[in-house]
PDB file of C-alpha atoms and ligand atoms in Angstrom:
ATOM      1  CA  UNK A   1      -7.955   2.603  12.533  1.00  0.00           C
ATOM      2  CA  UNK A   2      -7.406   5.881  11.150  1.00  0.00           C
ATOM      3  CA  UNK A   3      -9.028   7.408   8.198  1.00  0.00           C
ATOM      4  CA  UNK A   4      -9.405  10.952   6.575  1.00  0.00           C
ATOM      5  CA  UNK A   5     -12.833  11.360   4.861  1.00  0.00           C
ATOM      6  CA  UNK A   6     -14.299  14.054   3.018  1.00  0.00           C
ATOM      7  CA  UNK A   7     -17.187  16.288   5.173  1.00  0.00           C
ATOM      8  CA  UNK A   8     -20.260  17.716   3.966  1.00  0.00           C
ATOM      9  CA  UNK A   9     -18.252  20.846   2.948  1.00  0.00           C
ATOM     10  CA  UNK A  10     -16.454  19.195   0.730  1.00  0.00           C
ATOM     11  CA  UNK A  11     -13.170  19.511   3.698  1.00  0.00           C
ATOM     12  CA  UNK A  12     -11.144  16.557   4.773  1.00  0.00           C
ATOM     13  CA  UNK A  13     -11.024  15.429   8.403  1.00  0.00           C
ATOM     14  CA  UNK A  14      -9.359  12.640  10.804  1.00  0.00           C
ATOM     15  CA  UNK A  15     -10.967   9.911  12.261  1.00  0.00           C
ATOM     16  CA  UNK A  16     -10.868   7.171  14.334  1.00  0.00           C
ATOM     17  CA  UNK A  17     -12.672   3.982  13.935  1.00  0.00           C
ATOM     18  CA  UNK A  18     -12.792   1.261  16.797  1.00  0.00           C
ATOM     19  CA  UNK A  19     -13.199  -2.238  15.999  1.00  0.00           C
ATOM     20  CA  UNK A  20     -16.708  -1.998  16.897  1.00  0.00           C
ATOM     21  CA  UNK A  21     -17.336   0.491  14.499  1.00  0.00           C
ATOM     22  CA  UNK A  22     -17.840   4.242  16.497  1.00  0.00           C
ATOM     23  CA  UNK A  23     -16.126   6.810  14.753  1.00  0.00           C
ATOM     24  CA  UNK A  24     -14.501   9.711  16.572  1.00  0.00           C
ATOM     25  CA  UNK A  25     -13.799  13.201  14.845  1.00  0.00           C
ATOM     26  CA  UNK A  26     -10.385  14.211  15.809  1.00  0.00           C
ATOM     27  CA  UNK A  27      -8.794  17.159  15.736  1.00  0.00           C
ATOM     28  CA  UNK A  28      -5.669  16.765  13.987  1.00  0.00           C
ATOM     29  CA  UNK A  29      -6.009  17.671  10.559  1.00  0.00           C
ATOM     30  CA  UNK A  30      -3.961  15.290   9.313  1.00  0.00           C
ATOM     31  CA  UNK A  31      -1.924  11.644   9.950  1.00  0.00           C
ATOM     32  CA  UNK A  32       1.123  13.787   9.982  1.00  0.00           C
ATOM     33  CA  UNK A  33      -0.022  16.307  12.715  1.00  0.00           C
ATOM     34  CA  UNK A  34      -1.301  13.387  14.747  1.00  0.00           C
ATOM     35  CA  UNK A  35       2.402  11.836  14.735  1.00  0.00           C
ATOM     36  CA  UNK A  36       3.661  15.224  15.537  1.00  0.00           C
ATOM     37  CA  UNK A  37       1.531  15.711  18.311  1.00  0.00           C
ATOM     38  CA  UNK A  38       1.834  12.696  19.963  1.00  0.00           C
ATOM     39  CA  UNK A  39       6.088  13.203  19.769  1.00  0.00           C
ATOM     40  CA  UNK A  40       5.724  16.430  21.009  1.00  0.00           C
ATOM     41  CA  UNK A  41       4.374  15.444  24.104  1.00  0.00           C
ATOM     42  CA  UNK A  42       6.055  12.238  24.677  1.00  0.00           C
ATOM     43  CA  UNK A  43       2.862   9.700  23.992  1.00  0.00           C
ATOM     44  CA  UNK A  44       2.096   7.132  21.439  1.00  0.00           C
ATOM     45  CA  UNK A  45      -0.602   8.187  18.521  1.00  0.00           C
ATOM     46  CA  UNK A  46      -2.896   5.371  20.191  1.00  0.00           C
ATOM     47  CA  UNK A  47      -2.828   7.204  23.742  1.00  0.00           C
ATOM     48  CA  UNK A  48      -4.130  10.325  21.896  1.00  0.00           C
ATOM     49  CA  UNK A  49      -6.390   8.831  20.050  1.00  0.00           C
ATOM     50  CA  UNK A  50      -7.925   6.756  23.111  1.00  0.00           C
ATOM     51  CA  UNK A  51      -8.046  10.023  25.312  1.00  0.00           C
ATOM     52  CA  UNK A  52     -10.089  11.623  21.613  1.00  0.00           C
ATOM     53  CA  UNK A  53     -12.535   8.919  22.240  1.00  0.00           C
ATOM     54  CA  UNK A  54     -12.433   9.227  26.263  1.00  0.00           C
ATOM     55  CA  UNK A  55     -13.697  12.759  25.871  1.00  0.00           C
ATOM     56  CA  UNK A  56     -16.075  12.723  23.058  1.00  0.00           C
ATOM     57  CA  UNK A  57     -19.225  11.443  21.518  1.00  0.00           C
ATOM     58  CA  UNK A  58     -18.931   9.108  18.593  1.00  0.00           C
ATOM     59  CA  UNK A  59     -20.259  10.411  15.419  1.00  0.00           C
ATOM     60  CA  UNK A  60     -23.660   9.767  13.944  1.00  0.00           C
ATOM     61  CA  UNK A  61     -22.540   7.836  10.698  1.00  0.00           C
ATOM     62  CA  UNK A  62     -21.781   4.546   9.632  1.00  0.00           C
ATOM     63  CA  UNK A  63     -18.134   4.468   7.693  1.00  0.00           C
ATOM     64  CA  UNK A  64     -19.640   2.679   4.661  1.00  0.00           C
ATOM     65  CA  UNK A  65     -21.592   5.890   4.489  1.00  0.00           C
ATOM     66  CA  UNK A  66     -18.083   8.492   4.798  1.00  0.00           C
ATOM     67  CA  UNK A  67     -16.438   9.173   1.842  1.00  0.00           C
ATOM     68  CA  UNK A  68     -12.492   7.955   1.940  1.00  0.00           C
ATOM     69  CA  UNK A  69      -9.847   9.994   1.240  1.00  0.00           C
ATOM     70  CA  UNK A  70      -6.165   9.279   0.806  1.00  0.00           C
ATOM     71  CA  UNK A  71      -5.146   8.626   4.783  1.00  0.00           C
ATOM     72  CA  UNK A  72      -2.008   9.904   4.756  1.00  0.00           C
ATOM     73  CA  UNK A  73       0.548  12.605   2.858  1.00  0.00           C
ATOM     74  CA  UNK A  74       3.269  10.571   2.144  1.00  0.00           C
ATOM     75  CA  UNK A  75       6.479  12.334   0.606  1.00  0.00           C
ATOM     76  CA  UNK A  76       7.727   8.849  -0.550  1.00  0.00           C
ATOM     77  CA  UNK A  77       6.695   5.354  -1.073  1.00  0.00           C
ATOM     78  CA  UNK A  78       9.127   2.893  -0.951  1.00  0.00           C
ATOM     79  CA  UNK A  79       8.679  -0.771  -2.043  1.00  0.00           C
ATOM     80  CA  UNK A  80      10.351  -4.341  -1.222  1.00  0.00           C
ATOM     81  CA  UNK A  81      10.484  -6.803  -4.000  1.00  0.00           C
ATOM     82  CA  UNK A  82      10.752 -10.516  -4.155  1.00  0.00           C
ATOM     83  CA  UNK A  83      10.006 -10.897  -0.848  1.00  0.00           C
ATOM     84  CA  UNK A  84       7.636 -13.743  -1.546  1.00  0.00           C
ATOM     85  CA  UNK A  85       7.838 -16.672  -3.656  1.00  0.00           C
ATOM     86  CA  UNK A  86       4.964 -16.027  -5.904  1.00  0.00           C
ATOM     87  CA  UNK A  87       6.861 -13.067  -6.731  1.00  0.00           C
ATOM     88  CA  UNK A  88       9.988 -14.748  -7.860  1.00  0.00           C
ATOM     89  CA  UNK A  89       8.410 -17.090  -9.622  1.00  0.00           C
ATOM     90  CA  UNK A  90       6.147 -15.059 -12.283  1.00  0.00           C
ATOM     91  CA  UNK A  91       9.061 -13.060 -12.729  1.00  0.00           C
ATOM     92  CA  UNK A  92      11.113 -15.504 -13.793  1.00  0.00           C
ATOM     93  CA  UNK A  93       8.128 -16.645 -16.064  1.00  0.00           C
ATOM     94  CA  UNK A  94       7.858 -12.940 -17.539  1.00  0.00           C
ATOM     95  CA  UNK A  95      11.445 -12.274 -18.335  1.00  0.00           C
ATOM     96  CA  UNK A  96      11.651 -15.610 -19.899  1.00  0.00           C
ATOM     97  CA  UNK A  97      14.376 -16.792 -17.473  1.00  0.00           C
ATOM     98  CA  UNK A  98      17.004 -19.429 -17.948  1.00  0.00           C
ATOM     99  CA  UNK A  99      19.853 -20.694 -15.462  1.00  0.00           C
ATOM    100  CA  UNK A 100      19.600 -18.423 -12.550  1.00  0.00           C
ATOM    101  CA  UNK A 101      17.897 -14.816 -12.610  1.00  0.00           C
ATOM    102  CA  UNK A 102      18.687 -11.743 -10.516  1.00  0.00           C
ATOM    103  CA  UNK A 103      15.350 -12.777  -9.009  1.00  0.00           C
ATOM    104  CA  UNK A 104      16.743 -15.472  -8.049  1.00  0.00           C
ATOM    105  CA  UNK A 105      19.726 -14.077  -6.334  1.00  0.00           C
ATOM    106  CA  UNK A 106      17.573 -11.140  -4.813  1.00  0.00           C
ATOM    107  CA  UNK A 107      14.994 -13.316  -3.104  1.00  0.00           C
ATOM    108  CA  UNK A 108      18.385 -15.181  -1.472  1.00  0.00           C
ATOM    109  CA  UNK A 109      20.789 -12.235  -0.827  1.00  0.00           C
ATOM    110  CA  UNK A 110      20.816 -10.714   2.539  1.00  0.00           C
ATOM    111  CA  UNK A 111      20.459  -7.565   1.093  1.00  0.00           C
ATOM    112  CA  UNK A 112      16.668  -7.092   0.212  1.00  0.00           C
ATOM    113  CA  UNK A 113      15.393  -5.558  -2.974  1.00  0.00           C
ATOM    114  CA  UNK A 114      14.382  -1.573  -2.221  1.00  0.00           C
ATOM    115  CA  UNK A 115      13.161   0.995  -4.821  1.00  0.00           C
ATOM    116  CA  UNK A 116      10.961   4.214  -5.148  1.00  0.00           C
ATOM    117  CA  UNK A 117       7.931   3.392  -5.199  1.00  0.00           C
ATOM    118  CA  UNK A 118       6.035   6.727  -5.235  1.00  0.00           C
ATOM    119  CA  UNK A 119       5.772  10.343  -4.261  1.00  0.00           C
ATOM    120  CA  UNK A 120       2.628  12.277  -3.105  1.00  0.00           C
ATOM    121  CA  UNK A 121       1.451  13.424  -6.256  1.00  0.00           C
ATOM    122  CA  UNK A 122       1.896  10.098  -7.794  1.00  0.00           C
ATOM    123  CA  UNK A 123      -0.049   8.193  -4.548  1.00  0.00           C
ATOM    124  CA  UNK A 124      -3.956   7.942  -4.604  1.00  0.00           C
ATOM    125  CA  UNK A 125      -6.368   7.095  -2.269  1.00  0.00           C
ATOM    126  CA  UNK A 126      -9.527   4.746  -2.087  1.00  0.00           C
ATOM    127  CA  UNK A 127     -11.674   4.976  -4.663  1.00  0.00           C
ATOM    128  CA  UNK A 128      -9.405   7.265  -6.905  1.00  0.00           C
ATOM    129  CA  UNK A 129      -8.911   5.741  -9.924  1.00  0.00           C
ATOM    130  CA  UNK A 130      -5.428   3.648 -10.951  1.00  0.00           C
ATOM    131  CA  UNK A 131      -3.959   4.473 -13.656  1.00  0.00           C
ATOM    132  CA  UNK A 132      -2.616   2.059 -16.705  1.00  0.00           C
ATOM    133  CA  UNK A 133      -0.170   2.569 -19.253  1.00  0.00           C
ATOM    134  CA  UNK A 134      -0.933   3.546 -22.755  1.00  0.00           C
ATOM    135  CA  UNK A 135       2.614   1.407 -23.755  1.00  0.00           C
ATOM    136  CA  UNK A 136       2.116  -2.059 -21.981  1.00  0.00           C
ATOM    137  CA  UNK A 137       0.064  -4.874 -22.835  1.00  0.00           C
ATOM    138  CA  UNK A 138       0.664  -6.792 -19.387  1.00  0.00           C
ATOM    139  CA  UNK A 139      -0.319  -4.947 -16.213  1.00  0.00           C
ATOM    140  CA  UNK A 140      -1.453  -5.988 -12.684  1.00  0.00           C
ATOM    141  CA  UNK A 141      -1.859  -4.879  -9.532  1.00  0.00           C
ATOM    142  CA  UNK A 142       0.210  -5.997  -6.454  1.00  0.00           C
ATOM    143  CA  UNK A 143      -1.351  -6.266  -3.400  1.00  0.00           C
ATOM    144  CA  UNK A 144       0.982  -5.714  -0.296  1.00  0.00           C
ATOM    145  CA  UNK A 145       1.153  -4.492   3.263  1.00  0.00           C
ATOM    146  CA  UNK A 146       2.599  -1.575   4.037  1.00  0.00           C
ATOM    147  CA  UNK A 147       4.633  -0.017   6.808  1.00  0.00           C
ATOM    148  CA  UNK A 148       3.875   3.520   7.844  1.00  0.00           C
ATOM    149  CA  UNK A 149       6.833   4.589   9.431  1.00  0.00           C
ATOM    150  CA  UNK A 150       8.557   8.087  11.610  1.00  0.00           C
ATOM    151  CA  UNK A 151      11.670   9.088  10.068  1.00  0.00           C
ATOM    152  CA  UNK A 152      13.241   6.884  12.633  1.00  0.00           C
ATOM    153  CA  UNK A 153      12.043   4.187  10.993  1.00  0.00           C
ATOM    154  CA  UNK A 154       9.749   2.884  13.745  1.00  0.00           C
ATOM    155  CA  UNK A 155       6.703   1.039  12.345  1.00  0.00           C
ATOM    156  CA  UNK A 156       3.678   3.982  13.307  1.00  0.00           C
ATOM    157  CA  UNK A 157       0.861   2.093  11.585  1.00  0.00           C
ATOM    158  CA  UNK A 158      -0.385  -0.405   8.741  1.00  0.00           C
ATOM    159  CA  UNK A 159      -1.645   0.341   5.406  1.00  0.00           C
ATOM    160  CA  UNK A 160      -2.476  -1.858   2.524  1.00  0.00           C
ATOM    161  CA  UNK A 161      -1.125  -0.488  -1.018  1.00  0.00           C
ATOM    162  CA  UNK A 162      -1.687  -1.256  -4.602  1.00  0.00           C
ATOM    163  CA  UNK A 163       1.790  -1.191  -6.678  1.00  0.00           C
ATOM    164  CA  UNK A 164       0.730  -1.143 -10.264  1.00  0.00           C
ATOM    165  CA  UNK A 165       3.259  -2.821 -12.369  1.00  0.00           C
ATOM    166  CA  UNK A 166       3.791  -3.412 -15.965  1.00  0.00           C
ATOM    167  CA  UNK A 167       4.513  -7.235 -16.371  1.00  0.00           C
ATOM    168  CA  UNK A 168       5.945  -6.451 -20.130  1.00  0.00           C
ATOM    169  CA  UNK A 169       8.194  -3.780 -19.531  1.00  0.00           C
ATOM    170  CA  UNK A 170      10.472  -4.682 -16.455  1.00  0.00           C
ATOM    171  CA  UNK A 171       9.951  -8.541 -18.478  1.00  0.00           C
ATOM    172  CA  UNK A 172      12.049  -7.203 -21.410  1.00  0.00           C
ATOM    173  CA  UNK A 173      14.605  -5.916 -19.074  1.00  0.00           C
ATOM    174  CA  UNK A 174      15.115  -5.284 -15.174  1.00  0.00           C
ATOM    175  CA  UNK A 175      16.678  -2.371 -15.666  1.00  0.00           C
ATOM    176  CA  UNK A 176      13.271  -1.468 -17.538  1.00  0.00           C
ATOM    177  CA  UNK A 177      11.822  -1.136 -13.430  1.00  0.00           C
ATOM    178  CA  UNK A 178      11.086   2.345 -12.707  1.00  0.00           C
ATOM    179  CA  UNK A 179       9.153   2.970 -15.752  1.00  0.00           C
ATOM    180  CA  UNK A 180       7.537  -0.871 -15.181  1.00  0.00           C
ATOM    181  CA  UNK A 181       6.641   1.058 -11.743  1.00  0.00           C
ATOM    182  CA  UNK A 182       6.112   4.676 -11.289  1.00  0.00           C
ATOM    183  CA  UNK A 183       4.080   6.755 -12.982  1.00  0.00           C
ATOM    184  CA  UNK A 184       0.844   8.755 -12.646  1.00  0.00           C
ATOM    185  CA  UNK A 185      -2.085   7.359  -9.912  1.00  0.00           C
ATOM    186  CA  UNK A 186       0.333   3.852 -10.167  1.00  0.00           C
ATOM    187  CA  UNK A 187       0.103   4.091  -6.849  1.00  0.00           C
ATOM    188  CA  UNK A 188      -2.772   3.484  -4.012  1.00  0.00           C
ATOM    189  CA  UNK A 189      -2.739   3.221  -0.108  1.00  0.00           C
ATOM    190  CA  UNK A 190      -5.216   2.930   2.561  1.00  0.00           C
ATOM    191  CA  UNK A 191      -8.122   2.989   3.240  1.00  0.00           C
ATOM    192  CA  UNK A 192      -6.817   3.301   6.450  1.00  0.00           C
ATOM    193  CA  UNK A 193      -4.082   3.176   8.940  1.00  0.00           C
ATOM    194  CA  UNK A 194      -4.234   0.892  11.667  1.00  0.00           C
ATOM    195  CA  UNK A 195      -2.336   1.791  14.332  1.00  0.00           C
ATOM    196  CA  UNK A 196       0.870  -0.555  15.045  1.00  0.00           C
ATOM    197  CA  UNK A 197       0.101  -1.196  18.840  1.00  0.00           C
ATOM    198  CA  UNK A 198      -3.143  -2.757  17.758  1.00  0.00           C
ATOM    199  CA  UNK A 199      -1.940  -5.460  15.573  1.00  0.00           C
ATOM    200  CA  UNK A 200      -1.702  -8.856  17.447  1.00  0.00           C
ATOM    201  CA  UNK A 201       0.667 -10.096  14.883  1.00  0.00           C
ATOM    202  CA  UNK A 202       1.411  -8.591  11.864  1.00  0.00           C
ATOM    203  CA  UNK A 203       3.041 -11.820  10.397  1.00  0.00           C
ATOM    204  CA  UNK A 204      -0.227 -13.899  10.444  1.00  0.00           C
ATOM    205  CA  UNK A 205      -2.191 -10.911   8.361  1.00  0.00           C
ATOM    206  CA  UNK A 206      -4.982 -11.845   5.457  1.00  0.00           C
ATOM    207  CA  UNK A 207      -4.331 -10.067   2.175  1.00  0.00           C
ATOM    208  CA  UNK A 208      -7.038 -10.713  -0.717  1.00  0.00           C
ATOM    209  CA  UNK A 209      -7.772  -9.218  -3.919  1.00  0.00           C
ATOM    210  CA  UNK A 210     -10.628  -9.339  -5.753  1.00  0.00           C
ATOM    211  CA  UNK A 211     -10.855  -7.398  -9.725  1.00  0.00           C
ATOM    212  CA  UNK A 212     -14.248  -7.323 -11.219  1.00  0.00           C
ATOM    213  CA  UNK A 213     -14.936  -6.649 -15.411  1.00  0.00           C
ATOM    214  CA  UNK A 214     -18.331  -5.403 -15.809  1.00  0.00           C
ATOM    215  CA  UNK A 215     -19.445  -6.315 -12.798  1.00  0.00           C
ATOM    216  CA  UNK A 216     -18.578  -9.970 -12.857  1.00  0.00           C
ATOM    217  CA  UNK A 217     -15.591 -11.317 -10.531  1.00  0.00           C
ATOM    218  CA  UNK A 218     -12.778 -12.358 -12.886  1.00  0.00           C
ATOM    219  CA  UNK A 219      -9.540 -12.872 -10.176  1.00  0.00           C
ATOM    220  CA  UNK A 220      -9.542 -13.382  -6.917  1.00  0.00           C
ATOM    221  CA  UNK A 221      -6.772 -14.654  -4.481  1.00  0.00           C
ATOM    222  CA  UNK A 222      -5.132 -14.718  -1.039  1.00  0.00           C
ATOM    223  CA  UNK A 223      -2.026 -14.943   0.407  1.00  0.00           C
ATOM    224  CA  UNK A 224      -0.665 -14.406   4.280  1.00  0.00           C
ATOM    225  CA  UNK A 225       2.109 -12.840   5.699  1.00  0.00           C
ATOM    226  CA  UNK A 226       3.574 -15.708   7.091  1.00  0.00           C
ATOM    227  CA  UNK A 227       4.772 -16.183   3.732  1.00  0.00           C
ATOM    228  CA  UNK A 228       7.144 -13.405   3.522  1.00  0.00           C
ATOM    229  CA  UNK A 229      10.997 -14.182   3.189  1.00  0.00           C
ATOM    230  CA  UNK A 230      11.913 -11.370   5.270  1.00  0.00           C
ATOM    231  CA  UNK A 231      11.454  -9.535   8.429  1.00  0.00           C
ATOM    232  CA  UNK A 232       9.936  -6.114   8.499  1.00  0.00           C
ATOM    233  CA  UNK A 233      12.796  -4.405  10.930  1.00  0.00           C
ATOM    234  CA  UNK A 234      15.253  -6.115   8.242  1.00  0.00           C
ATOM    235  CA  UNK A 235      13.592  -4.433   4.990  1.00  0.00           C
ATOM    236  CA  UNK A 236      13.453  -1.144   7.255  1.00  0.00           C
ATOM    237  CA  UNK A 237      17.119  -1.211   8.456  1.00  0.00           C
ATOM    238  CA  UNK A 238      18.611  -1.336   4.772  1.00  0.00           C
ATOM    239  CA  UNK A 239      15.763   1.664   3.555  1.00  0.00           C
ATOM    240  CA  UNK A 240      17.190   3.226   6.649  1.00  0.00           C
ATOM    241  CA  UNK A 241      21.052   2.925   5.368  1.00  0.00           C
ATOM    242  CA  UNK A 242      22.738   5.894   4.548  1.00  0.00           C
ATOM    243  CA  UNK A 243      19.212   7.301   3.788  1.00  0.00           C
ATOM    244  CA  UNK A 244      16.973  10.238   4.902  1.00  0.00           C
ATOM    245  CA  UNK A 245      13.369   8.658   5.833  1.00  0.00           C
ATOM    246  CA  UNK A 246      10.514  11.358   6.332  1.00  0.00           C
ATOM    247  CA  UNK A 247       7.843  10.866   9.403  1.00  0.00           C
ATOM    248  CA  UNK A 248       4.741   9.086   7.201  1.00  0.00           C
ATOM    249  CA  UNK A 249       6.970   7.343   4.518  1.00  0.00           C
ATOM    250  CA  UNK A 250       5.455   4.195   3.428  1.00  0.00           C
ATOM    251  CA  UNK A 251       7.115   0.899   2.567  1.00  0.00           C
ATOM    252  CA  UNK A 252       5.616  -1.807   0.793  1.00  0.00           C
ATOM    253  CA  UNK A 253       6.671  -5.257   1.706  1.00  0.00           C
ATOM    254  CA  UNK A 254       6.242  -7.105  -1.266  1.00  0.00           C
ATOM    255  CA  UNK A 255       3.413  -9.440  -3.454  1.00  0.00           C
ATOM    256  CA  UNK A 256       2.554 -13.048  -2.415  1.00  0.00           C
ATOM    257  CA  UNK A 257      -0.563 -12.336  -5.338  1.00  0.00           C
ATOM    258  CA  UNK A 258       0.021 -12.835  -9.240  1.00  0.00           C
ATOM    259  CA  UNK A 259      -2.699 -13.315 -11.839  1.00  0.00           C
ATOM    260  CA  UNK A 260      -1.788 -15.942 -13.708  1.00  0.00           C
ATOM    261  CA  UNK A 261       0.381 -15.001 -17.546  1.00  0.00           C
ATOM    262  CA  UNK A 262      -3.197 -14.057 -19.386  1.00  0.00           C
ATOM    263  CA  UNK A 263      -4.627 -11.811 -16.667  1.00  0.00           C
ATOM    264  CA  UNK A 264      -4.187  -8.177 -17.961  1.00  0.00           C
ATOM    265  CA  UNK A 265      -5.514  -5.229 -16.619  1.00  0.00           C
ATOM    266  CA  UNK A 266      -8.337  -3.404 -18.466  1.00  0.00           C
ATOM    267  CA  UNK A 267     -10.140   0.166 -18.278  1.00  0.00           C
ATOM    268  CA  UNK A 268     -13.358  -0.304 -16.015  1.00  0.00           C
ATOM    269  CA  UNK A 269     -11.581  -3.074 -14.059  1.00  0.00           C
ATOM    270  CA  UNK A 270     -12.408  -2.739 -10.394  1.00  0.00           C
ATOM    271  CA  UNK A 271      -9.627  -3.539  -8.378  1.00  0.00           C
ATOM    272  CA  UNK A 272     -10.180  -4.498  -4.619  1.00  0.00           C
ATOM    273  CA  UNK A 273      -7.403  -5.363  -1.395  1.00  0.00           C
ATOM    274  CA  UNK A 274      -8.495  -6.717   1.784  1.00  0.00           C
ATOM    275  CA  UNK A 275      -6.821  -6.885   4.816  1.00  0.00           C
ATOM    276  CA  UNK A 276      -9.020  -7.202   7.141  1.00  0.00           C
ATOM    277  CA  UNK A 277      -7.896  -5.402  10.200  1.00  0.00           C
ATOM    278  CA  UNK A 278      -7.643  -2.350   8.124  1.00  0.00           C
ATOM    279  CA  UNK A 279     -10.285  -2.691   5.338  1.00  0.00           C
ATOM    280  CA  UNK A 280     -11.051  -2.725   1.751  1.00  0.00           C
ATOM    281  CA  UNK A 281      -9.048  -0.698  -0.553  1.00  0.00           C
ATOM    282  CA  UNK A 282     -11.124  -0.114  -3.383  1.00  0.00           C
ATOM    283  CA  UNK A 283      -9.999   1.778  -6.967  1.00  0.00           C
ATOM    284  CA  UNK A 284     -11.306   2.009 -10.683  1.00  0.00           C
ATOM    285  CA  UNK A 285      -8.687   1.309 -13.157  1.00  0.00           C
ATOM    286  CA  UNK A 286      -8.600   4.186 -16.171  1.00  0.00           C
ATOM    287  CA  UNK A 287      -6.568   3.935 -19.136  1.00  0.00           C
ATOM    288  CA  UNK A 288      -4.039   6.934 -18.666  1.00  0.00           C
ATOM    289  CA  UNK A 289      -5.559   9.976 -20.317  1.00  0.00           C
ATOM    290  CA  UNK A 290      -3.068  12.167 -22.471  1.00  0.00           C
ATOM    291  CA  UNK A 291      -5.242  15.009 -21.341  1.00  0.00           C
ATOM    292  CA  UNK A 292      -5.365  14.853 -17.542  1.00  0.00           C
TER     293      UNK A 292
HETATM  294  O1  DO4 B 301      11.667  -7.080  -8.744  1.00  0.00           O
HETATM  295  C1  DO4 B 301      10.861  -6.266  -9.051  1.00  0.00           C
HETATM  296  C2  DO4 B 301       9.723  -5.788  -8.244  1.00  0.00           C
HETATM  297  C3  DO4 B 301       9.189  -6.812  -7.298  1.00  0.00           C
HETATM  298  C4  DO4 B 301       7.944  -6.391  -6.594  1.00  0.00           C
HETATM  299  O2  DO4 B 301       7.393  -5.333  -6.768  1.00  0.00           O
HETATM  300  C5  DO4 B 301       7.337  -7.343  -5.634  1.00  0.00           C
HETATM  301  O3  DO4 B 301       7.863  -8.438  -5.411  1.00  0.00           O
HETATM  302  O4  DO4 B 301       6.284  -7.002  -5.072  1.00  0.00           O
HETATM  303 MG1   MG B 302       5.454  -5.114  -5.667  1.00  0.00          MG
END
């Protein structure tokens, strides 16, 4: 896995993490030099990572004691939608659907569902607060895997992100969708990346999510990957289409989780997504300040 945390002075740094816990400083400063590096001389980003850890020390710290950082400077976000049957289904229930929906005819069609997601400035990290709007009444988060890609569209890495959505808004009308999705900190990936090569099978993967209201667990469900409707090389080939793709783009493969219809989102709700081979992804929910 590979995470950017925040040093003593305050400066963000790579790392690897093994699955039995060392942690290795590396020297890239970033996910994106890392990818450079390793096309530059003709090796995967786990070959320079292992010959990192061949030729170093771990470090003295435990990674529940680093603090997390965003892991990776995405221009764009991308996300799949209806790729699950969960996720047809509560749509239907929250555009009050009769006779047969574009959701539907999306979750059938060979062409998948695509859309913006999220650009850097939008994106946040672990621990970085989520933002929710000040004009919906119905908002959750979506839990999904995500594909870290090379603008060749080669899957680089894993990530688990949080796509905030307003249930109300894109309920009243589809074409409601961007603003139902994209806006300030609606947007949160990591806390890691774990490197493609190391996932057995990323179709057998464990995603849970856990929010907490003052402290007490009020949701909490799982769902698998085995689930999903689609392939990942067939949601990548249509975002590749007539497109430009950037090395560290990220593309979100869809919810299998829904809280059920009177499960809103509050300020001081803790939201929490597991995946296990990557880790916990962990972020406040704040009630979008007019100030900030
Ligand atoms: O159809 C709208 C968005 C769907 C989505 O975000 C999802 O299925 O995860
Ligand atoms: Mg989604």
């Amino acid at each position: 896995r590979i995470i950017c945390f925040q040093s003593c002075e305050g400066l963000e740094q790579m790392a690897a993490v093994t699955d039995s816990g060392e942690i290795y400083l590396l020297q890239q400063k970033s996910f994106l030099e890392l990818m450079k590096e390793a096309e530059n001389k003709n090796v995967t980003c786990l070959s320079l990572v292992h010959q990192t850890i061949k030729d170093s020390l771990p470090m003295e710290v435990k990674l529940e004691d680093l603090t997390l950082r965003l892991p990776l400077r995405s221009d764009e976000v991308w996300a799949s939608g209806v790729t699950y049957l969960r996720s047809r289904e509560a749509r239907n229930l929250e555009s009050k659907s009769t006779g047969e929906s574009c959701y539907d005819k999306v979750y059938e069609a060979e062409r998948p569902e695509l859309f913006m997601k999220s650009t850097f400035h939008r994106t946040v990290g672990p621990e970085t607060p989520v933002y929710i709007r000040t004009d919906s009444n119905w908002q959750i988060p979506e839990p999904e895997l995500g594909l870290v890609l090379n603008r060749n569209g080669d899957i680089v890495g894993y990530t688990i992100g949080n796509d905030m959505s307003s249930r109300d808004i894109e309920g009243e009308n589809p074409l409601y969708l961007p603003q139902a999705k994209i806006w300030k900190h609606s947007c949160s990936i990591g806390p890691s990346i774990r490197l493609a090569e190391t996932v057995e099978d990323p179709y057998n993967l464990v995603i849970s999510c856990r929010i907490y209201r003052n402290g007490t667990k009020v949701f909490e469900d799982y769902a698998n990957t085995s689930q999903l409707k689609r392939k990942y090389n067939e949601l990548i080939s249509y975002l590749l289409r007539d497109n430009v793709v950037f090395d560290g783009t990220v593309l979100l493969t869809g919810t299998c989780i829904v809280p059920n219809e009177d499960f809103t989102l509050a300020d001081g709700d803790v939201v929490e997504i597991e995946i296990p081979c990557i880790g916990v992804l962990r972020n406040p929910v704040q009630i979008q300040s007019r100030m900030n």
